[in-house]
Amino acid sequence: MTQSAIEIRGLKKTYAAQKNAPAKEALKGIDLDIPEGSVFGLLGPNGAGKSTLINILAGLVIKTAGSVKIWGFDQDVNPRQSRAAIGVMPQELNLDPFFAPRAALEVQAGLYGVPKSERRSDEILAMVGLEDKANAYARTLSGGMRRRLLLGKALVHHPRILVLDEPTAGVDIELRQMLWDNVRKLNRERGMTIILTTHYLEEAEEMCDEIAIVNHGEVAARDSTANLLGRLDAKAMVIHPEGAVETLPEAPGLDVSRKGDAIFVQYRSQDTSAEDVLGAVRAAGIRIRDVKTQEADLEDVFLSLTRSRAAV
Ligand code: ADP
Ligand code: MG
């Protein structure tokens, strides 16, 4: 049986109310096991709670309830061991402007209590392609270089689990490729468990063995990438009717809801044709004024997955 690298039970986070913002329940009771040795994706729209989850794993945000085990160590019982098992590349570019890359890695290693003899700063700099910037002022580094340095910092204590929070948001193709190559190598050659968050379906598809979809602070779906992509084969049709609609059309495989005066139908192109959809609409006695098809966007897919799960 595969072991869990991460075991999350009943995890909740409510951010306290601020002067101009009410309290926010960012995580509503997450249960999640992430298998050892996998590349695992947390996929969800902005505001879903991905960073909150990651930052709790990293020890940067204090949970409201629930438990987290990292590499078998409960965060509350064995904080030091659980922290040592995980390296996090945060979403924010929060680098100390006074440290050059090599010094930044050394300081980070010091914080984690890595003895001098076990430090691999030059190896890490080479891996992230910053060897010729080893002693450059941090403020002279480009955004891409800073991101690579953050990856390096996450690796100084040789963690078994590497977490990347939106690693490629807003980075150019070349850097994206480099990050992906590095991540794959760490997974394949060192057996490192990788967790990455993204709001790009394509990125999750390309990188991950398994995916959990997070939406509104809950896990809406969790499956192998192949299975999940099958479920995401979603198409949508917006139908503008003549006059008011009394009863919505109904048919197997259709997910129907109202969008203003229009009818919004989601279906899977594998099982249902556009003709089937229109047939169901006509069968409900609706006269069609106008039809538009669209590829469902992620937010719609999340909603649909959440609804279909609630219906089970
Ligand atoms: P994601 O990373 O999926 O975009 P986040 O975890 O950053 O989502 O945010 C989840 C929700 O919690 C959002 O509504 C966000 O506004 C809120 N939130 C995040 N951080 C804080 C904070 N420090 N204080 C208050 N609310 C926060
Ligand atoms: Mg985030």
Short mmCIF file of C-alpha atoms and ligand atoms in Angstrom, two decimals:
data_model
loop_
_atom_site.label_atom_id
_atom_site.label_comp_id
_atom_site.label_asym_id
_atom_site.label_seq_id
_atom_site.Cartn_x
_atom_site.Cartn_y
_atom_site.Cartn_z
CA MET A 1 0.00 0.00 0.00
CA THR A 2 1.26 3.50 -0.71
CA GLN A 3 1.86 5.66 2.32
CA SER A 4 0.42 9.13 2.61
CA ALA A 5 2.93 11.96 2.43
CA ILE A 6 0.22 14.28 3.73
CA GLU A 7 -2.88 13.41 5.74
CA ILE A 8 -5.43 16.15 6.28
CA ARG A 9 -8.56 15.69 8.38
CA GLY A 10 -11.40 18.12 9.00
CA LEU A 11 -9.21 21.11 8.19
CA LYS A 12 -10.93 24.46 8.69
CA LYS A 13 -9.74 28.02 8.50
CA THR A 14 -11.72 31.14 9.23
CA TYR A 15 -9.89 34.44 8.82
CA ALA A 16 -10.98 36.87 11.52
CA ALA A 17 -13.01 39.94 10.58
CA GLN A 18 -11.01 43.06 9.76
CA LYS A 19 -12.04 46.70 9.94
CA ASN A 20 -13.52 46.70 6.43
CA ALA A 21 -13.96 42.95 5.78
CA PRO A 22 -16.18 40.41 7.51
CA ALA A 23 -14.79 37.08 8.76
CA LYS A 24 -14.04 34.67 5.92
CA GLU A 25 -14.39 30.90 6.09
CA ALA A 26 -11.65 29.96 3.64
CA LEU A 27 -11.56 26.20 4.36
CA LYS A 28 -14.72 24.39 5.38
CA GLY A 29 -13.50 20.98 6.52
CA ILE A 30 -10.99 19.47 4.11
CA ASP A 31 -10.14 15.75 4.18
CA LEU A 32 -7.29 14.84 1.88
CA ASP A 33 -4.59 12.20 1.55
CA ILE A 34 -1.70 12.83 -0.76
CA PRO A 35 0.22 9.69 -1.71
CA GLU A 36 3.95 9.44 -1.27
CA GLY A 37 5.92 9.87 -4.48
CA SER A 38 3.11 11.44 -6.48
CA VAL A 39 2.81 14.72 -8.31
CA PHE A 40 -0.44 16.01 -6.88
CA GLY A 41 -2.39 19.00 -8.15
CA LEU A 42 -4.68 21.29 -6.20
CA LEU A 43 -6.76 22.87 -8.91
CA GLY A 44 -9.25 25.63 -8.32
CA PRO A 45 -10.26 29.18 -9.21
CA ASN A 46 -8.87 32.24 -7.47
CA GLY A 47 -10.16 32.52 -3.94
CA ALA A 48 -10.88 28.78 -3.64
CA GLY A 49 -8.61 28.36 -0.61
CA LYS A 50 -5.56 26.76 -2.24
CA SER A 51 -2.99 29.12 -0.74
CA THR A 52 -4.65 28.94 2.65
CA LEU A 53 -4.26 25.17 2.56
CA ILE A 54 -0.64 25.38 1.41
CA ASN A 55 0.21 28.03 3.97
CA ILE A 56 -1.20 25.87 6.75
CA LEU A 57 1.01 23.00 5.54
CA ALA A 58 3.94 25.41 5.54
CA GLY A 59 3.19 26.58 9.07
CA LEU A 60 2.58 30.15 7.85
CA VAL A 61 -1.15 30.22 8.61
CA ILE A 62 -2.67 28.86 11.81
CA LYS A 63 -5.59 26.51 11.25
CA THR A 64 -8.90 26.98 13.02
CA ALA A 65 -9.68 23.26 13.38
CA GLY A 66 -8.65 19.84 12.15
CA SER A 67 -5.39 17.97 11.90
CA VAL A 68 -2.47 17.82 9.51
CA LYS A 69 0.12 15.06 9.34
CA ILE A 70 3.21 15.61 7.24
CA TRP A 71 5.28 12.51 6.55
CA GLY A 72 3.48 10.87 9.45
CA PHE A 73 4.23 13.70 11.89
CA ASP A 74 1.28 15.56 13.36
CA GLN A 75 1.90 19.29 13.05
CA ASP A 76 0.70 19.93 16.60
CA VAL A 77 2.53 17.00 18.21
CA ASN A 78 5.80 17.04 16.26
CA PRO A 79 6.07 20.52 14.80
CA ARG A 80 9.81 20.33 14.16
CA GLN A 81 9.77 17.02 12.29
CA SER A 82 6.70 17.89 10.27
CA ARG A 83 8.26 21.21 9.25
CA ALA A 84 11.52 19.52 8.25
CA ALA A 85 9.72 17.17 5.86
CA ILE A 86 8.27 19.91 3.68
CA GLY A 87 9.64 22.71 1.52
CA VAL A 88 7.33 25.40 0.21
CA MET A 89 7.70 27.77 -2.70
CA PRO A 90 5.18 30.46 -1.85
CA GLN A 91 2.97 32.33 -4.27
CA GLU A 92 4.22 35.74 -3.13
CA LEU A 93 7.68 36.92 -4.17
CA ASN A 94 8.77 37.71 -0.63
CA LEU A 95 12.55 37.88 -0.86
CA ASP A 96 14.82 39.76 1.45
CA PRO A 97 16.36 42.45 -0.78
CA PHE A 98 19.64 42.41 1.12
CA PHE A 99 20.71 38.86 0.36
CA ALA A 100 22.35 37.66 -2.82
CA PRO A 101 21.14 34.23 -3.98
CA ARG A 102 23.93 32.18 -2.40
CA ALA A 103 23.62 34.06 0.90
CA ALA A 104 19.84 33.69 0.83
CA LEU A 105 20.22 29.91 0.50
CA GLU A 106 22.78 29.81 3.33
CA VAL A 107 20.52 31.85 5.62
CA GLN A 108 17.58 29.59 4.84
CA ALA A 109 19.70 26.49 5.52
CA GLY A 110 20.71 28.04 8.83
CA LEU A 111 17.07 28.62 9.76
CA TYR A 112 16.39 24.94 9.16
CA GLY A 113 19.45 23.88 11.14
CA VAL A 114 21.22 22.28 8.17
CA PRO A 115 24.86 21.81 9.19
CA LYS A 116 27.47 23.47 6.94
CA SER A 117 28.77 20.10 5.74
CA GLU A 118 25.32 19.15 4.42
CA ARG A 119 24.61 22.39 2.60
CA ARG A 120 24.39 22.22 -1.17
CA SER A 121 24.01 25.87 -2.06
CA ASP A 122 26.09 25.73 -5.26
CA GLU A 123 24.37 22.59 -6.46
CA ILE A 124 20.97 24.22 -5.89
CA LEU A 125 22.04 27.43 -7.64
CA ALA A 126 23.13 25.39 -10.66
CA MET A 127 19.90 23.45 -10.67
CA VAL A 128 17.77 26.59 -10.80
CA GLY A 129 20.13 28.26 -13.27
CA LEU A 130 21.41 31.01 -11.00
CA GLU A 131 25.07 30.07 -10.68
CA ASP A 132 26.23 33.23 -12.43
CA LYS A 133 23.98 35.32 -10.17
CA ALA A 134 25.23 33.72 -6.94
CA ASN A 135 26.50 37.01 -5.56
CA ALA A 136 24.22 39.47 -7.34
CA TYR A 137 22.08 41.89 -5.31
CA ALA A 138 18.58 40.48 -4.94
CA ARG A 139 17.08 43.75 -6.19
CA THR A 140 18.89 43.28 -9.52
CA LEU A 141 17.20 39.91 -10.11
CA SER A 142 14.35 39.68 -12.60
CA GLY A 143 10.97 38.31 -11.54
CA GLY A 144 11.80 34.95 -13.11
CA MET A 145 15.12 34.75 -11.27
CA ARG A 146 13.42 35.54 -7.98
CA ARG A 147 10.97 32.77 -8.55
CA ARG A 148 13.82 30.34 -9.25
CA LEU A 149 15.54 31.48 -6.09
CA LEU A 150 12.36 30.80 -4.13
CA LEU A 151 12.38 27.27 -5.54
CA GLY A 152 16.00 26.91 -4.44
CA LYS A 153 15.14 28.14 -0.95
CA ALA A 154 12.40 25.53 -0.66
CA LEU A 155 15.01 22.82 -1.29
CA VAL A 156 17.84 23.72 1.13
CA HIS A 157 16.82 21.31 3.87
CA HIS A 158 16.34 18.36 1.49
CA PRO A 159 12.61 18.02 2.13
CA ARG A 160 10.74 14.87 1.11
CA ILE A 161 7.76 16.93 0.03
CA LEU A 162 7.95 19.99 -2.20
CA VAL A 163 4.98 22.33 -2.43
CA LEU A 164 4.68 24.91 -5.19
CA ASP A 165 1.96 27.52 -4.94
CA GLU A 166 1.02 28.76 -8.43
CA PRO A 167 4.60 28.29 -9.62
CA THR A 168 3.97 29.46 -13.15
CA ALA A 169 1.37 32.21 -12.71
CA GLY A 170 2.57 35.10 -14.85
CA VAL A 171 5.91 33.58 -15.88
CA ASP A 172 7.19 33.25 -19.43
CA ILE A 173 7.21 30.00 -21.37
CA GLU A 174 10.93 29.39 -20.95
CA LEU A 175 10.82 29.67 -17.17
CA ARG A 176 7.67 27.59 -17.05
CA GLN A 177 9.45 24.84 -18.97
CA MET A 178 12.44 25.06 -16.66
CA LEU A 179 10.27 24.81 -13.54
CA TRP A 180 8.37 21.86 -14.94
CA ASP A 181 11.60 20.06 -15.92
CA ASN A 182 13.05 20.62 -12.46
CA VAL A 183 9.94 19.42 -10.73
CA ARG A 184 9.73 16.27 -12.85
CA LYS A 185 13.37 15.51 -12.18
CA LEU A 186 12.98 15.92 -8.42
CA ASN A 187 10.01 13.60 -8.51
CA ARG A 188 11.55 10.92 -10.72
CA GLU A 189 15.15 10.95 -9.57
CA ARG A 190 14.73 11.67 -5.89
CA GLY A 191 11.24 10.34 -5.34
CA MET A 192 10.18 13.69 -3.97
CA THR A 193 6.44 14.09 -3.45
CA ILE A 194 5.29 17.19 -5.31
CA ILE A 195 2.19 19.23 -4.56
CA LEU A 196 1.35 22.12 -6.80
CA THR A 197 -1.55 24.50 -6.94
CA THR A 198 -2.75 26.02 -10.15
CA HIS A 199 -5.79 27.56 -11.73
CA TYR A 200 -4.68 26.31 -15.15
CA LEU A 201 -6.33 23.03 -16.08
CA GLU A 202 -3.65 22.52 -18.72
CA GLU A 203 -0.88 22.72 -16.17
CA ALA A 204 -2.51 20.20 -13.87
CA GLU A 205 -3.08 17.94 -16.85
CA GLU A 206 0.53 18.10 -17.97
CA MET A 207 2.15 17.69 -14.56
CA CYS A 208 -0.04 15.76 -12.16
CA ASP A 209 -0.79 12.09 -11.48
CA GLU A 210 -3.75 13.00 -9.33
CA ILE A 211 -5.84 16.11 -8.88
CA ALA A 212 -8.09 17.48 -6.18
CA ILE A 213 -10.43 20.23 -7.25
CA VAL A 214 -10.90 22.84 -4.57
CA ASN A 215 -13.76 25.29 -4.75
CA HIS A 216 -15.17 27.59 -2.06
CA GLY A 217 -13.03 25.97 0.62
CA GLU A 218 -14.11 22.42 -0.14
CA VAL A 219 -12.78 19.50 -2.15
CA ALA A 220 -15.28 19.23 -4.99
CA ALA A 221 -13.63 16.24 -6.67
CA ARG A 222 -10.53 14.14 -6.35
CA ASP A 223 -9.36 11.60 -8.91
CA SER A 224 -6.56 10.49 -11.18
CA THR A 225 -5.82 13.08 -13.82
CA ALA A 226 -7.07 10.81 -16.60
CA ASN A 227 -10.40 10.11 -14.88
CA LEU A 228 -10.93 13.69 -13.92
CA LEU A 229 -10.26 15.02 -17.41
CA GLY A 230 -12.87 12.57 -18.66
CA ARG A 231 -15.33 14.11 -16.23
CA LEU A 232 -14.31 17.59 -17.36
CA ASP A 233 -15.27 16.92 -20.95
CA ALA A 234 -17.83 19.61 -20.39
CA LYS A 235 -19.68 21.64 -22.95
CA ALA A 236 -22.26 24.28 -22.25
CA MET A 237 -25.12 25.77 -24.21
CA VAL A 238 -26.93 29.00 -23.49
CA ILE A 239 -30.46 28.99 -24.85
CA HIS A 240 -32.53 32.14 -25.10
CA PRO A 241 -36.22 31.18 -25.18
CA GLU A 242 -39.19 32.97 -26.68
CA GLY A 243 -41.14 34.19 -23.66
CA ALA A 244 -40.93 32.93 -20.10
CA VAL A 245 -39.96 29.39 -19.20
CA GLU A 246 -42.18 27.52 -16.75
CA THR A 247 -40.41 24.18 -16.48
CA LEU A 248 -36.77 23.54 -17.28
CA PRO A 249 -35.90 20.78 -19.72
CA GLU A 250 -34.81 17.49 -18.21
CA ALA A 251 -32.88 14.57 -19.65
CA PRO A 252 -30.19 12.15 -18.51
CA GLY A 253 -26.73 13.67 -18.82
CA LEU A 254 -27.95 17.26 -18.81
CA ASP A 255 -27.21 19.71 -16.04
CA VAL A 256 -29.75 22.50 -16.48
CA SER A 257 -30.01 25.80 -14.65
CA ARG A 258 -31.28 29.34 -15.23
CA LYS A 259 -28.97 32.21 -16.14
CA GLY A 260 -31.14 35.32 -16.04
CA ASP A 261 -33.84 34.79 -18.68
CA ALA A 262 -31.72 32.19 -20.46
CA ILE A 263 -31.35 28.47 -19.86
CA PHE A 264 -27.87 27.16 -19.19
CA VAL A 265 -27.25 23.52 -20.08
CA GLN A 266 -24.05 21.63 -19.38
CA TYR A 267 -23.35 18.25 -20.92
CA ARG A 268 -20.54 15.98 -21.95
CA SER A 269 -19.79 15.74 -25.63
CA GLN A 270 -18.88 12.07 -25.19
CA ASP A 271 -22.42 11.06 -24.24
CA THR A 272 -24.66 13.84 -25.50
CA SER A 273 -24.89 15.67 -28.80
CA ALA A 274 -26.01 19.26 -29.30
CA GLU A 275 -29.04 17.80 -31.09
CA ASP A 276 -29.96 15.82 -27.93
CA VAL A 277 -29.85 19.04 -25.91
CA LEU A 278 -32.03 20.94 -28.34
CA GLY A 279 -34.44 17.99 -28.47
CA ALA A 280 -34.82 18.05 -24.68
CA VAL A 281 -35.44 21.80 -24.78
CA ARG A 282 -38.14 21.45 -27.43
CA ALA A 283 -39.67 18.51 -25.56
CA ALA A 284 -40.14 20.83 -22.57
CA GLY A 285 -42.29 23.02 -24.80
CA ILE A 286 -39.74 25.80 -25.09
CA ARG A 287 -39.45 27.80 -28.30
CA ILE A 288 -35.84 28.66 -29.02
CA ARG A 289 -35.00 32.22 -30.02
CA ASP A 290 -31.22 31.95 -29.94
CA VAL A 291 -28.54 29.42 -29.01
CA LYS A 292 -24.90 29.79 -28.15
CA THR A 293 -22.49 27.00 -27.35
CA GLN A 294 -19.42 27.46 -25.25
CA GLU A 295 -16.66 25.40 -23.75
CA ALA A 296 -17.48 25.38 -20.05
CA ASP A 297 -15.02 27.52 -18.15
CA LEU A 298 -13.44 26.21 -15.01
CA GLU A 299 -15.82 28.01 -12.69
CA ASP A 300 -18.79 26.34 -14.41
CA VAL A 301 -17.08 22.97 -14.29
CA PHE A 302 -16.43 23.37 -10.57
CA LEU A 303 -20.05 24.31 -9.95
CA SER A 304 -21.26 21.37 -11.97
CA LEU A 305 -18.94 18.94 -10.16
CA THR A 306 -20.02 20.33 -6.81
CA ARG A 307 -23.69 19.97 -7.73
CA SER A 308 -23.33 16.47 -9.13
CA ARG A 309 -21.49 15.40 -6.00
CA ALA A 310 -24.17 16.89 -3.78
CA ALA A 311 -26.76 14.95 -5.78
CA VAL A 312 -25.12 11.56 -5.13
P1 ADP B 1 -6.56 30.77 -3.61
O1 ADP B 1 -5.11 30.56 -3.27
O2 ADP B 1 -7.25 29.51 -4.01
O3 ADP B 1 -6.73 31.85 -4.63
P2 ADP B 1 -6.77 31.83 -0.92
O4 ADP B 1 -6.48 30.72 0.01
O5 ADP B 1 -5.69 32.83 -1.15
O6 ADP B 1 -7.33 31.25 -2.29
O7 ADP B 1 -8.05 32.63 -0.37
C1 ADP B 1 -9.23 31.97 0.05
C2 ADP B 1 -10.19 33.01 0.62
O8 ADP B 1 -9.66 33.51 1.85
C3 ADP B 1 -10.38 34.23 -0.28
O9 ADP B 1 -11.71 34.65 -0.14
C4 ADP B 1 -9.44 35.24 0.30
O10 ADP B 1 -9.89 36.54 0.07
C5 ADP B 1 -9.46 34.91 1.78
N1 ADP B 1 -8.18 35.22 2.44
C6 ADP B 1 -6.95 34.74 2.08
N2 ADP B 1 -5.99 35.21 2.91
C7 ADP B 1 -6.63 36.01 3.81
C8 ADP B 1 -6.20 36.79 4.93
N3 ADP B 1 -4.90 36.84 5.30
N4 ADP B 1 -7.13 37.50 5.62
C9 ADP B 1 -8.44 37.44 5.26
N5 ADP B 1 -8.91 36.72 4.22
C10 ADP B 1 -8.03 36.02 3.50
MG MG B 2 -3.40 31.33 -4.10
#
